[in-house]
Amino acid sequence: MKAHFDNSYSHLPANMFAEVTPTPVGNPHLIIRNDALAKDLGITFDDGDTAVFSGNTIPDGAAPLAQLYAGHQFGNWNPQLGDGRAVLLGEVVQNNQRFDIQLKGSGRTPFSRGGDGRAWLGPVLREYLVSEAMHALGVPTTRALAAVSTGEPVVRETVLPGAILTRVASSHIRVGTFQIYAARGDMDALKALTDYTIARHYPDATGPSDLLNAVIARQARLIAEWMGLGFIHGVMNTDNASIAGETIDYGPCAFMDSYHPERVFSAIDQFGRYAYQNQPQIATWNMAQFATSLIPLMDDRDAAIEEFTIAVNGFNDIFQVERRRVFGRKLGLSVMIEADDALASDLLDLMAADGADFTNVFANLDDARDQFLDRAAFDAWHDRWTKRRDAEPVNALIISRNHNVEAMITAAVSGDFAPFHALLAAVTDPFAPLTDATKGFANAPTEEEQVTRTFCGT
Ligand code: AMP
Ligand code: MG
């Protein structure tokens, strides 16, 4: 791999990261590399890629490190997390945009705590597939540059094949990256991180207040996009909340099949904290934690608390605007206004009552009658909608359905990667008319096929 590295994070105060190299693996094999993304990043692939993507070779110009951060996990403060199974190889700059190139599953770091620093094949393929699908759906997200198998076993509940994902992100700076220095009272690091983040992501911002407002706007937009896809992130901890406003950390995430506002998939989310309908409020809570961590930078802290509280409380207004933009597009309303909210919420209520398939109802609004038990109620809604709509609805036909993802992983573990490639091709072209090769992936699962639980998959 040839890339022009320019490693700005490594110039931040030395206590913000640990210099660490990936731990070599025994018998790596390339599963996939992403040519289109490489081209966008000015990266050229070559014969040495498997060695680079497995962590066995450090590419020229890279300066590998693991980043330090903390975070609230399910609302509970964890004072130190950090890259425990990931190494930032370095950054590349293309068209004035800077991207992190990170190996995930590359071995232990000083922040691994009890973990082995490794990943198994299932979560690696899952993240590759779902992050690339999200990108194709137009949602801000980290990307996937490559996946390799390591030839080494990873011990979880059973022994599983090891793998490594090469992840690309606008950055890996999280709410939790700010939280750790605020909590420690490390003003040098907090100030350096804030200046760095502004310069890298929000160059128009003149200080912490602008930064807060800009991040709130990006997060509100991101969550609105998730809501429009029936996407449930599953682990919206503050260490998984990207300051750049990208979807990050595809652990137990899922797109729902049949709609219900309280839908939860993650096996560890016992109380439904991160249920579909809670996502806007959780993002607001995360932004409150971000605001709190910026307060020490302010000269007049009382005034800042007042100002930042207003900013955080403003999340919902921005979210509502973004939600109308997203659902207006889905319903074929060239401009969706507050008076149209009932049109969307009444449809969702009907879908929830009858367990209709989220994606397929929106993808076939004119032909969705069969999805409902109460057909008269749907017909009445459809009449209202027909009178109001003034544009062509835009909806994805194909999302990464859990049952297809699980079947793909099962096949890959047994050595058959064909389902991975077929599913990837389908979900990365989600608006295209269905073909013989893709139409199976548009089907809702049968009752036997349904997957109702997903796992963090570390
Ligand atoms: P996540 O749930 O993926 O956001 O990870 C939460 C924290 O646990 C992060 O600090 C990770 O680096 C760490 N972690 C997760 N899995 C492992 C692992 N297998 N080995 C070491 N650290 C891990
Ligand atoms: Mg994480």
CSV table of C-alpha atoms and ligand atoms in Angstrom, one decimal:
chain,number,residue,atom,x,y,z
A,1,MET,CA,0.0,0.0,0.0
A,2,LYS,CA,1.3,3.5,-0.9
A,3,ALA,CA,-0.2,6.4,1.0
A,4,HIS,CA,1.0,9.9,1.8
A,5,PHE,CA,0.8,9.9,5.6
A,6,ASP,CA,0.6,13.2,7.5
A,7,ASN,CA,0.2,12.3,11.2
A,8,SER,CA,-1.1,15.3,13.0
A,9,TYR,CA,-2.5,13.5,16.1
A,10,SER,CA,1.0,12.3,17.0
A,11,HIS,CA,2.0,15.9,17.6
A,12,LEU,CA,-0.5,16.5,20.3
A,13,PRO,CA,0.6,16.3,24.0
A,14,ALA,CA,2.2,12.9,24.6
A,15,ASN,CA,-0.1,11.8,27.3
A,16,MET,CA,-3.1,11.8,24.9
A,17,PHE,CA,-2.0,8.6,23.2
A,18,ALA,CA,0.4,5.7,23.4
A,19,GLU,CA,2.9,4.9,20.6
A,20,VAL,CA,2.2,1.2,19.9
A,21,THR,CA,2.6,-1.0,16.9
A,22,PRO,CA,0.2,-3.8,15.8
A,23,THR,CA,1.0,-7.3,17.0
A,24,PRO,CA,1.9,-9.4,14.0
A,25,VAL,CA,-0.3,-12.4,13.1
A,26,GLY,CA,0.6,-15.8,11.8
A,27,ASN,CA,-1.1,-16.4,8.5
A,28,PRO,CA,-3.0,-13.4,7.1
A,29,HIS,CA,-5.2,-13.6,4.1
A,30,LEU,CA,-6.8,-10.6,2.3
A,31,ILE,CA,-10.6,-11.0,2.3
A,32,ILE,CA,-11.4,-7.7,0.5
A,33,ARG,CA,-10.0,-4.3,-0.2
A,34,ASN,CA,-12.0,-1.2,-1.2
A,35,ASP,CA,-10.7,0.1,-4.5
A,36,ALA,CA,-13.1,3.0,-4.8
A,37,LEU,CA,-12.4,4.3,-1.3
A,38,ALA,CA,-8.6,3.9,-1.9
A,39,LYS,CA,-8.9,6.0,-5.0
A,40,ASP,CA,-10.7,8.7,-3.1
A,41,LEU,CA,-8.0,8.7,-0.4
A,42,GLY,CA,-5.1,8.8,-2.9
A,43,ILE,CA,-4.0,5.3,-1.8
A,44,THR,CA,-2.5,2.8,-4.2
A,45,PHE,CA,-2.8,-0.9,-3.5
A,46,ASP,CA,0.0,-3.3,-4.2
A,47,ASP,CA,1.2,-6.8,-3.3
A,48,GLY,CA,2.2,-5.8,0.2
A,49,ASP,CA,-1.4,-5.0,1.3
A,50,THR,CA,-2.1,-8.2,3.2
A,51,ALA,CA,1.0,-7.5,5.4
A,52,VAL,CA,-0.1,-3.9,6.0
A,53,PHE,CA,-3.8,-4.7,6.7
A,54,SER,CA,-2.8,-7.5,9.1
A,55,GLY,CA,-0.4,-5.3,11.0
A,56,ASN,CA,2.6,-7.3,10.0
A,57,THR,CA,4.2,-4.5,8.1
A,58,ILE,CA,4.1,-0.8,9.0
A,59,PRO,CA,3.7,1.2,5.8
A,60,ASP,CA,6.2,4.0,5.0
A,61,GLY,CA,5.2,7.3,6.7
A,62,ALA,CA,2.9,5.7,9.3
A,63,ALA,CA,3.3,6.6,13.0
A,64,PRO,CA,1.1,4.0,14.8
A,65,LEU,CA,-0.6,5.0,18.1
A,66,ALA,CA,-3.5,4.1,20.3
A,67,GLN,CA,-5.7,7.0,21.4
A,68,LEU,CA,-6.8,7.7,25.0
A,69,TYR,CA,-10.4,8.4,25.8
A,70,ALA,CA,-13.0,7.8,28.5
A,71,GLY,CA,-16.8,7.7,28.4
A,72,HIS,CA,-20.2,7.1,29.8
A,73,GLN,CA,-21.2,3.5,29.1
A,74,PHE,CA,-24.9,3.0,29.4
A,75,GLY,CA,-24.9,6.2,31.5
A,76,ASN,CA,-22.2,5.0,33.9
A,77,TRP,CA,-18.9,6.9,33.9
A,78,ASN,CA,-15.8,4.9,33.0
A,79,PRO,CA,-12.8,7.1,33.7
A,80,GLN,CA,-10.5,5.4,31.2
A,81,LEU,CA,-11.1,3.5,28.0
A,82,GLY,CA,-9.0,4.2,24.9
A,83,ASP,CA,-8.1,2.1,21.8
A,84,GLY,CA,-7.9,-1.3,23.4
A,85,ARG,CA,-8.0,-3.3,20.1
A,86,ALA,CA,-7.2,-0.6,17.5
A,87,VAL,CA,-4.2,1.2,16.3
A,88,LEU,CA,-4.3,4.4,14.3
A,89,LEU,CA,-1.7,3.8,11.5
A,90,GLY,CA,-1.7,7.4,10.6
A,91,GLU,CA,-3.7,10.1,8.6
A,92,VAL,CA,-3.9,10.8,4.9
A,93,VAL,CA,-5.0,14.1,3.4
A,94,GLN,CA,-6.9,14.2,0.1
A,95,ASN,CA,-8.6,17.3,-1.3
A,96,ASN,CA,-8.0,19.2,1.9
A,97,GLN,CA,-9.8,16.5,3.9
A,98,ARG,CA,-7.9,14.5,6.5
A,99,PHE,CA,-8.7,10.9,7.2
A,100,ASP,CA,-7.6,8.4,9.9
A,101,ILE,CA,-6.5,5.0,8.8
A,102,GLN,CA,-7.0,2.6,11.7
A,103,LEU,CA,-6.5,-1.2,12.1
A,104,LYS,CA,-9.2,-2.7,14.4
A,105,GLY,CA,-8.4,-6.0,15.9
A,106,SER,CA,-4.7,-5.5,15.7
A,107,GLY,CA,-3.6,-6.7,19.2
A,108,ARG,CA,-3.2,-5.4,22.7
A,109,THR,CA,-2.4,-1.8,23.6
A,110,PRO,CA,-1.8,-0.1,26.9
A,111,PHE,CA,-5.5,0.5,27.0
A,112,SER,CA,-6.7,-3.1,26.5
A,113,ARG,CA,-7.5,-3.6,30.1
A,114,GLY,CA,-8.6,-7.3,30.3
A,115,GLY,CA,-9.2,-7.7,26.6
A,116,ASP,CA,-7.1,-9.5,24.0
A,117,GLY,CA,-7.0,-6.7,21.5
A,118,ARG,CA,-8.4,-8.9,18.8
A,119,ALA,CA,-11.6,-9.2,16.7
A,120,TRP,CA,-13.2,-12.2,15.2
A,121,LEU,CA,-14.3,-12.6,11.6
A,122,GLY,CA,-18.1,-12.0,12.3
A,123,PRO,CA,-17.9,-8.4,13.6
A,124,VAL,CA,-15.2,-7.5,11.1
A,125,LEU,CA,-17.4,-8.5,8.1
A,126,ARG,CA,-20.5,-7.0,9.8
A,127,GLU,CA,-18.8,-3.6,10.2
A,128,TYR,CA,-17.3,-3.7,6.7
A,129,LEU,CA,-20.7,-4.4,5.2
A,130,VAL,CA,-22.9,-2.1,7.4
A,131,SER,CA,-20.6,0.9,7.3
A,132,GLU,CA,-20.3,0.7,3.5
A,133,ALA,CA,-24.0,0.2,3.3
A,134,MET,CA,-24.5,3.4,5.4
A,135,HIS,CA,-22.2,5.3,3.1
A,136,ALA,CA,-24.2,4.2,0.1
A,137,LEU,CA,-27.4,5.3,1.9
A,138,GLY,CA,-26.0,8.8,2.2
A,139,VAL,CA,-25.4,8.6,6.0
A,140,PRO,CA,-22.2,10.1,7.5
A,141,THR,CA,-20.1,7.1,8.6
A,142,THR,CA,-16.7,5.6,9.1
A,143,ARG,CA,-15.7,3.5,6.1
A,144,ALA,CA,-14.0,0.2,5.5
A,145,LEU,CA,-10.8,0.1,3.4
A,146,ALA,CA,-10.0,-3.6,3.9
A,147,ALA,CA,-10.6,-6.8,5.8
A,148,VAL,CA,-8.1,-9.6,6.4
A,149,SER,CA,-8.3,-12.9,8.2
A,150,THR,CA,-5.4,-13.5,10.6
A,151,GLY,CA,-5.1,-17.3,10.5
A,152,GLU,CA,-5.2,-17.1,14.3
A,153,PRO,CA,-8.0,-18.2,16.6
A,154,VAL,CA,-9.8,-15.8,18.8
A,155,VAL,CA,-11.4,-17.2,22.0
A,156,ARG,CA,-14.9,-15.8,22.8
A,157,GLU,CA,-17.7,-18.2,24.0
A,158,THR,CA,-16.2,-20.5,21.4
A,159,VAL,CA,-13.0,-20.5,19.4
A,160,LEU,CA,-13.5,-18.3,16.3
A,161,PRO,CA,-11.4,-17.2,13.3
A,162,GLY,CA,-9.5,-13.9,13.9
A,163,ALA,CA,-9.8,-10.9,11.5
A,164,ILE,CA,-8.8,-7.3,11.2
A,165,LEU,CA,-10.7,-4.4,9.7
A,166,THR,CA,-9.0,-1.3,8.3
A,167,ARG,CA,-11.3,1.5,9.2
A,168,VAL,CA,-11.3,5.0,7.7
A,169,ALA,CA,-12.8,7.9,9.7
A,170,SER,CA,-12.8,11.7,9.4
A,171,SER,CA,-11.3,11.3,12.8
A,172,HIS,CA,-11.7,9.1,15.9
A,173,ILE,CA,-12.2,12.0,18.2
A,174,ARG,CA,-15.2,11.2,20.5
A,175,VAL,CA,-17.2,13.0,23.2
A,176,GLY,CA,-15.2,10.7,25.5
A,177,THR,CA,-11.9,12.1,24.2
A,178,PHE,CA,-12.9,15.5,25.6
A,179,GLN,CA,-14.4,14.0,28.8
A,180,ILE,CA,-11.2,12.3,29.9
A,181,TYR,CA,-9.1,15.5,30.1
A,182,ALA,CA,-12.0,17.6,31.6
A,183,ALA,CA,-12.4,14.9,34.3
A,184,ARG,CA,-8.7,14.8,35.0
A,185,GLY,CA,-8.4,18.6,35.0
A,186,ASP,CA,-5.7,18.3,32.4
A,187,MET,CA,-6.2,21.8,30.8
A,188,ASP,CA,-3.2,21.5,28.5
A,189,ALA,CA,-4.6,18.4,26.8
A,190,LEU,CA,-8.2,19.8,26.8
A,191,LYS,CA,-7.1,23.0,25.2
A,192,ALA,CA,-4.8,21.2,22.7
A,193,LEU,CA,-7.6,18.8,21.8
A,194,THR,CA,-10.2,21.6,21.4
A,195,ASP,CA,-7.9,23.7,19.1
A,196,TYR,CA,-7.0,20.6,17.1
A,197,THR,CA,-10.6,19.6,16.7
A,198,ILE,CA,-11.7,23.1,15.6
A,199,ALA,CA,-8.8,23.2,13.0
A,200,ARG,CA,-9.5,19.7,11.7
A,201,HIS,CA,-13.3,19.7,11.6
A,202,TYR,CA,-14.8,23.1,12.2
A,203,PRO,CA,-12.4,25.7,11.0
A,204,ASP,CA,-15.0,28.4,11.0
A,205,ALA,CA,-15.6,28.0,14.8
A,206,THR,CA,-14.0,30.7,16.9
A,207,GLY,CA,-14.0,28.8,20.2
A,208,PRO,CA,-15.7,26.1,22.4
A,209,SER,CA,-19.1,27.6,22.1
A,210,ASP,CA,-19.1,27.5,18.3
A,211,LEU,CA,-17.6,24.0,18.4
A,212,LEU,CA,-20.5,22.8,20.7
A,213,ASN,CA,-23.1,24.2,18.4
A,214,ALA,CA,-21.5,22.7,15.3
A,215,VAL,CA,-21.3,19.3,16.8
A,216,ILE,CA,-24.9,19.4,18.1
A,217,ALA,CA,-26.0,20.3,14.5
A,218,ARG,CA,-24.0,17.4,13.0
A,219,GLN,CA,-25.3,14.9,15.6
A,220,ALA,CA,-28.9,16.0,15.1
A,221,ARG,CA,-28.6,15.5,11.4
A,222,LEU,CA,-27.0,12.1,11.9
A,223,ILE,CA,-29.6,10.8,14.2
A,224,ALA,CA,-32.4,12.0,11.9
A,225,GLU,CA,-30.8,9.9,9.1
A,226,TRP,CA,-30.7,6.9,11.4
A,227,MET,CA,-34.4,7.4,12.2
A,228,GLY,CA,-35.3,7.5,8.5
A,229,LEU,CA,-33.7,4.1,8.0
A,230,GLY,CA,-35.0,2.3,11.0
A,231,PHE,CA,-31.4,2.1,12.2
A,232,ILE,CA,-30.7,1.3,15.8
A,233,HIS,CA,-27.0,2.0,16.8
A,234,GLY,CA,-27.3,-0.1,19.9
A,235,VAL,CA,-24.3,1.4,21.9
A,236,MET,CA,-24.7,5.2,21.9
A,237,ASN,CA,-22.1,5.6,24.7
A,238,THR,CA,-20.2,8.9,24.8
A,239,ASP,CA,-17.1,7.0,23.7
A,240,ASN,CA,-19.0,6.0,20.5
A,241,ALA,CA,-20.3,9.6,19.8
A,242,SER,CA,-18.1,11.0,17.0
A,243,ILE,CA,-17.3,14.7,17.1
A,244,ALA,CA,-17.2,14.7,13.3
A,245,GLY,CA,-20.8,13.5,13.4
A,246,GLU,CA,-20.2,10.1,11.7
A,247,THR,CA,-21.7,6.8,12.6
A,248,ILE,CA,-19.0,5.0,14.5
A,249,ASP,CA,-18.6,1.6,16.1
A,250,TYR,CA,-20.8,-1.0,14.4
A,251,GLY,CA,-21.2,-3.4,17.3
A,252,PRO,CA,-24.7,-4.7,17.9
A,253,CYS,CA,-26.3,-2.2,15.5
A,254,ALA,CA,-29.3,-3.3,13.4
A,255,PHE,CA,-31.8,-2.1,10.9
A,256,MET,CA,-35.2,-3.1,12.1
A,257,ASP,CA,-37.4,-5.3,9.9
A,258,SER,CA,-40.9,-4.9,11.4
A,259,TYR,CA,-41.4,-1.5,12.9
A,260,HIS,CA,-41.8,-0.7,16.6
A,261,PRO,CA,-40.6,2.5,18.2
A,262,GLU,CA,-39.3,0.6,21.3
A,263,ARG,CA,-37.3,-1.9,19.2
A,264,VAL,CA,-34.0,-3.0,20.7
A,265,PHE,CA,-31.6,-5.7,19.4
A,266,SER,CA,-28.5,-5.4,21.5
A,267,ALA,CA,-28.3,-8.3,24.0
A,268,ILE,CA,-26.5,-6.1,26.5
A,269,ASP,CA,-29.1,-3.3,26.4
A,270,GLN,CA,-31.3,-4.8,29.0
A,271,PHE,CA,-33.4,-1.8,29.8
A,272,GLY,CA,-33.8,-0.5,26.2
A,273,ARG,CA,-31.7,2.7,26.9
A,274,TYR,CA,-30.7,2.8,23.2
A,275,ALA,CA,-34.1,1.7,21.7
A,276,TYR,CA,-35.0,3.2,18.3
A,277,GLN,CA,-37.2,6.0,19.6
A,278,ASN,CA,-34.8,7.0,22.4
A,279,GLN,CA,-31.9,7.8,20.1
A,280,PRO,CA,-32.6,11.6,19.8
A,281,GLN,CA,-32.8,12.0,23.6
A,282,ILE,CA,-29.6,9.9,24.1
A,283,ALA,CA,-27.8,12.0,21.5
A,284,THR,CA,-29.0,15.1,23.5
A,285,TRP,CA,-27.6,13.6,26.7
A,286,ASN,CA,-24.3,12.9,25.0
A,287,MET,CA,-24.2,16.5,23.9
A,288,ALA,CA,-24.8,17.6,27.5
A,289,GLN,CA,-21.7,15.5,28.5
A,290,PHE,CA,-19.7,17.2,25.7
A,291,ALA,CA,-20.9,20.6,26.8
A,292,THR,CA,-19.9,19.8,30.4
A,293,SER,CA,-16.4,18.8,29.3
A,294,LEU,CA,-15.9,22.2,27.5
A,295,ILE,CA,-16.9,24.3,30.5
A,296,PRO,CA,-13.4,24.3,32.1
A,297,LEU,CA,-12.2,26.2,29.0
A,298,MET,CA,-14.5,29.1,29.6
A,299,ASP,CA,-13.5,32.2,31.6
A,300,ASP,CA,-16.9,32.9,32.9
A,301,ARG,CA,-18.2,29.5,33.8
A,302,ASP,CA,-21.6,30.5,35.1
A,303,ALA,CA,-22.3,32.3,31.9
A,304,ALA,CA,-21.0,29.4,29.9
A,305,ILE,CA,-23.2,26.9,31.8
A,306,GLU,CA,-26.3,29.0,30.9
A,307,GLU,CA,-25.3,29.4,27.3
A,308,PHE,CA,-24.3,25.7,26.8
A,309,THR,CA,-27.6,24.6,28.4
A,310,ILE,CA,-29.5,26.6,25.9
A,311,ALA,CA,-27.4,25.1,23.1
A,312,VAL,CA,-28.0,21.5,24.3
A,313,ASN,CA,-31.7,22.1,24.7
A,314,GLY,CA,-31.7,23.4,21.2
A,315,PHE,CA,-30.8,19.9,19.9
A,316,ASN,CA,-34.4,18.9,19.6
A,317,ASP,CA,-35.4,21.9,17.4
A,318,ILE,CA,-32.5,21.1,15.0
A,319,PHE,CA,-33.4,17.4,15.1
A,320,GLN,CA,-37.1,18.2,14.2
A,321,VAL,CA,-36.0,20.2,11.1
A,322,GLU,CA,-33.6,17.4,10.1
A,323,ARG,CA,-36.3,14.7,10.7
A,324,ARG,CA,-38.7,16.6,8.5
A,325,ARG,CA,-36.1,16.8,5.8
A,326,VAL,CA,-35.5,13.0,6.0
A,327,PHE,CA,-39.2,12.0,6.3
A,328,GLY,CA,-40.2,14.5,3.7
A,329,ARG,CA,-37.9,12.8,1.2
A,330,LYS,CA,-39.3,9.4,2.2
A,331,LEU,CA,-42.9,10.5,1.8
A,332,GLY,CA,-42.4,12.6,-1.4
A,333,LEU,CA,-43.1,16.0,0.2
A,334,SER,CA,-40.9,18.6,-1.4
A,335,VAL,CA,-41.1,20.6,1.8
A,336,MET,CA,-42.3,18.9,4.9
A,337,ILE,CA,-43.6,21.2,7.6
A,338,GLU,CA,-44.8,20.8,11.1
A,339,ALA,CA,-48.4,20.4,10.0
A,340,ASP,CA,-47.2,17.3,8.1
A,341,ASP,CA,-45.8,15.6,11.2
A,342,ALA,CA,-49.1,13.7,11.7
A,343,LEU,CA,-48.9,12.2,8.2
A,344,ALA,CA,-45.6,10.6,9.1
A,345,SER,CA,-46.5,9.6,12.7
A,346,ASP,CA,-49.9,8.2,11.8
A,347,LEU,CA,-48.2,5.9,9.2
A,348,LEU,CA,-45.6,4.8,11.8
A,349,ASP,CA,-48.4,4.2,14.3
A,350,LEU,CA,-50.2,1.9,11.8
A,351,MET,CA,-47.0,0.2,11.1
A,352,ALA,CA,-46.3,-0.4,14.8
A,353,ALA,CA,-49.8,-1.7,15.4
A,354,ASP,CA,-49.5,-4.3,12.6
A,355,GLY,CA,-45.7,-5.0,12.8
A,356,ALA,CA,-45.3,-3.8,9.2
A,357,ASP,CA,-41.8,-3.9,7.6
A,358,PHE,CA,-40.2,-0.5,7.9
A,359,THR,CA,-38.1,-0.6,4.8
A,360,ASN,CA,-40.7,-2.3,2.5
A,361,VAL,CA,-43.6,-0.1,3.5
A,362,PHE,CA,-41.7,3.1,2.6
A,363,ALA,CA,-40.2,1.5,-0.5
A,364,ASN,CA,-43.7,0.7,-1.8
A,365,LEU,CA,-46.0,3.3,-0.4
A,366,ASP,CA,-48.4,2.9,-3.2
A,367,ASP,CA,-48.5,-0.8,-2.9
A,368,ALA,CA,-48.1,-1.4,0.9
A,369,ARG,CA,-51.7,-2.4,1.7
A,370,ASP,CA,-50.7,-6.0,2.1
A,371,GLN,CA,-48.3,-5.1,4.9
A,372,PHE,CA,-51.2,-4.1,7.1
A,373,LEU,CA,-53.8,-6.0,9.0
A,374,ASP,CA,-56.1,-3.0,9.3
A,375,ARG,CA,-56.3,-2.3,5.6
A,376,ALA,CA,-59.2,0.3,5.9
A,377,ALA,CA,-57.0,2.3,8.2
A,378,PHE,CA,-54.1,2.1,5.7
A,379,ASP,CA,-56.4,3.1,2.8
A,380,ALA,CA,-57.6,6.1,4.8
A,381,TRP,CA,-54.0,7.1,5.4
A,382,HIS,CA,-53.1,6.5,1.8
A,383,ASP,CA,-55.9,8.8,0.6
A,384,ARG,CA,-54.6,11.6,2.8
A,385,TRP,CA,-51.1,11.0,1.6
A,386,THR,CA,-52.0,11.0,-2.1
A,387,LYS,CA,-53.7,14.4,-1.7
A,388,ARG,CA,-50.6,15.8,0.0
A,389,ARG,CA,-47.6,14.4,-1.8
A,390,ASP,CA,-46.0,16.5,-4.5
A,391,ALA,CA,-42.7,14.7,-5.3
A,392,GLU,CA,-41.3,11.3,-5.9
A,393,PRO,CA,-40.6,9.4,-2.6
A,394,VAL,CA,-37.0,8.4,-2.2
A,395,ASN,CA,-36.5,5.2,-0.2
A,396,ALA,CA,-33.9,2.5,0.0
A,397,LEU,CA,-35.1,-0.9,-1.3
A,398,ILE,CA,-32.3,-2.8,0.4
A,399,ILE,CA,-30.9,-2.5,3.9
A,400,SER,CA,-28.5,-4.9,5.7
A,401,ARG,CA,-31.1,-7.2,7.3
A,402,ASN,CA,-30.0,-9.1,10.3
A,403,HIS,CA,-30.9,-12.5,9.1
A,404,ASN,CA,-28.9,-11.9,5.9
A,405,VAL,CA,-25.9,-10.6,7.8
A,406,GLU,CA,-26.0,-13.6,10.2
A,407,ALA,CA,-26.3,-16.1,7.3
A,408,MET,CA,-23.3,-14.3,5.6
A,409,ILE,CA,-21.2,-14.6,8.8
A,410,THR,CA,-22.1,-18.3,9.2
A,411,ALA,CA,-21.0,-19.0,5.6
A,412,ALA,CA,-17.8,-17.0,6.0
A,413,VAL,CA,-16.8,-18.8,9.2
A,414,SER,CA,-17.1,-22.1,7.2
A,415,GLY,CA,-14.9,-20.6,4.5
A,416,ASP,CA,-17.5,-19.4,2.0
A,417,PHE,CA,-17.2,-15.7,1.3
A,418,ALA,CA,-19.5,-15.7,-1.7
A,419,PRO,CA,-22.6,-14.6,0.4
A,420,PHE,CA,-20.5,-11.7,1.9
A,421,HIS,CA,-19.7,-10.4,-1.6
A,422,ALA,CA,-23.2,-10.9,-2.9
A,423,LEU,CA,-24.8,-9.1,0.1
A,424,LEU,CA,-22.2,-6.3,0.0
A,425,ALA,CA,-22.9,-5.7,-3.7
A,426,ALA,CA,-26.7,-5.4,-2.9
A,427,VAL,CA,-26.5,-3.2,0.2
A,428,THR,CA,-24.0,-0.8,-1.4
A,429,ASP,CA,-26.5,-0.1,-4.2
A,430,PRO,CA,-29.6,0.3,-2.1
A,431,PHE,CA,-31.7,2.5,-4.4
A,432,ALA,CA,-31.2,0.5,-7.6
A,433,PRO,CA,-34.2,-1.4,-9.0
A,434,LEU,CA,-34.1,-5.0,-7.7
A,435,THR,CA,-32.5,-7.7,-9.9
A,436,ASP,CA,-32.6,-11.5,-9.7
A,437,ALA,CA,-29.3,-11.2,-7.8
A,438,THR,CA,-30.6,-8.7,-5.2
A,439,LYS,CA,-34.3,-9.2,-4.8
A,440,GLY,CA,-33.9,-11.9,-2.1
A,441,PHE,CA,-32.1,-9.4,0.1
A,442,ALA,CA,-35.2,-7.0,0.0
A,443,ASN,CA,-37.5,-9.6,1.5
A,444,ALA,CA,-38.5,-9.3,5.2
A,445,PRO,CA,-37.5,-12.3,7.2
A,446,THR,CA,-40.0,-15.1,7.8
A,447,GLU,CA,-40.8,-15.8,11.4
A,448,GLU,CA,-38.2,-18.6,11.5
A,449,GLU,CA,-35.5,-16.4,9.9
A,450,GLN,CA,-36.0,-13.4,12.3
A,451,VAL,CA,-33.0,-12.3,14.3
A,452,THR,CA,-34.1,-10.5,17.4
A,453,ARG,CA,-30.8,-10.3,19.3
A,454,THR,CA,-27.4,-8.9,18.3
A,455,PHE,CA,-24.2,-9.0,20.1
A,456,CYS,CA,-21.4,-6.5,20.7
A,457,GLY,CA,-19.1,-8.9,19.0
A,458,THR,CA,-15.7,-7.8,20.4
B,1,AMP,P1,-16.8,-0.7,22.2
B,1,AMP,O1,-17.9,-1.4,23.0
B,1,AMP,O2,-16.4,-1.4,21.0
B,1,AMP,O3,-17.1,0.7,22.0
B,1,AMP,O4,-15.5,-0.8,23.1
B,1,AMP,C1,-15.5,-0.2,24.4
B,1,AMP,C2,-14.0,-0.3,24.9
B,1,AMP,O5,-13.6,-1.6,25.1
B,1,AMP,C3,-13.0,0.4,24.0
B,1,AMP,O6,-12.0,1.0,24.9
B,1,AMP,C4,-12.4,-0.8,23.3
B,1,AMP,O7,-11.1,-0.5,22.9
B,1,AMP,C5,-12.4,-1.9,24.4
B,1,AMP,N1,-12.4,-3.2,23.8
B,1,AMP,C6,-13.4,-3.9,23.2
B,1,AMP,N2,-13.1,-5.1,22.8
B,1,AMP,C7,-11.8,-5.3,23.2
B,1,AMP,C8,-10.8,-6.3,23.1
B,1,AMP,N3,-11.2,-7.5,22.5
B,1,AMP,N4,-9.6,-6.2,23.6
B,1,AMP,C9,-9.3,-5.0,24.2
B,1,AMP,N5,-10.1,-4.0,24.3
B,1,AMP,C10,-11.4,-4.1,23.8
B,2,MG,MG,-16.2,2.1,20.9
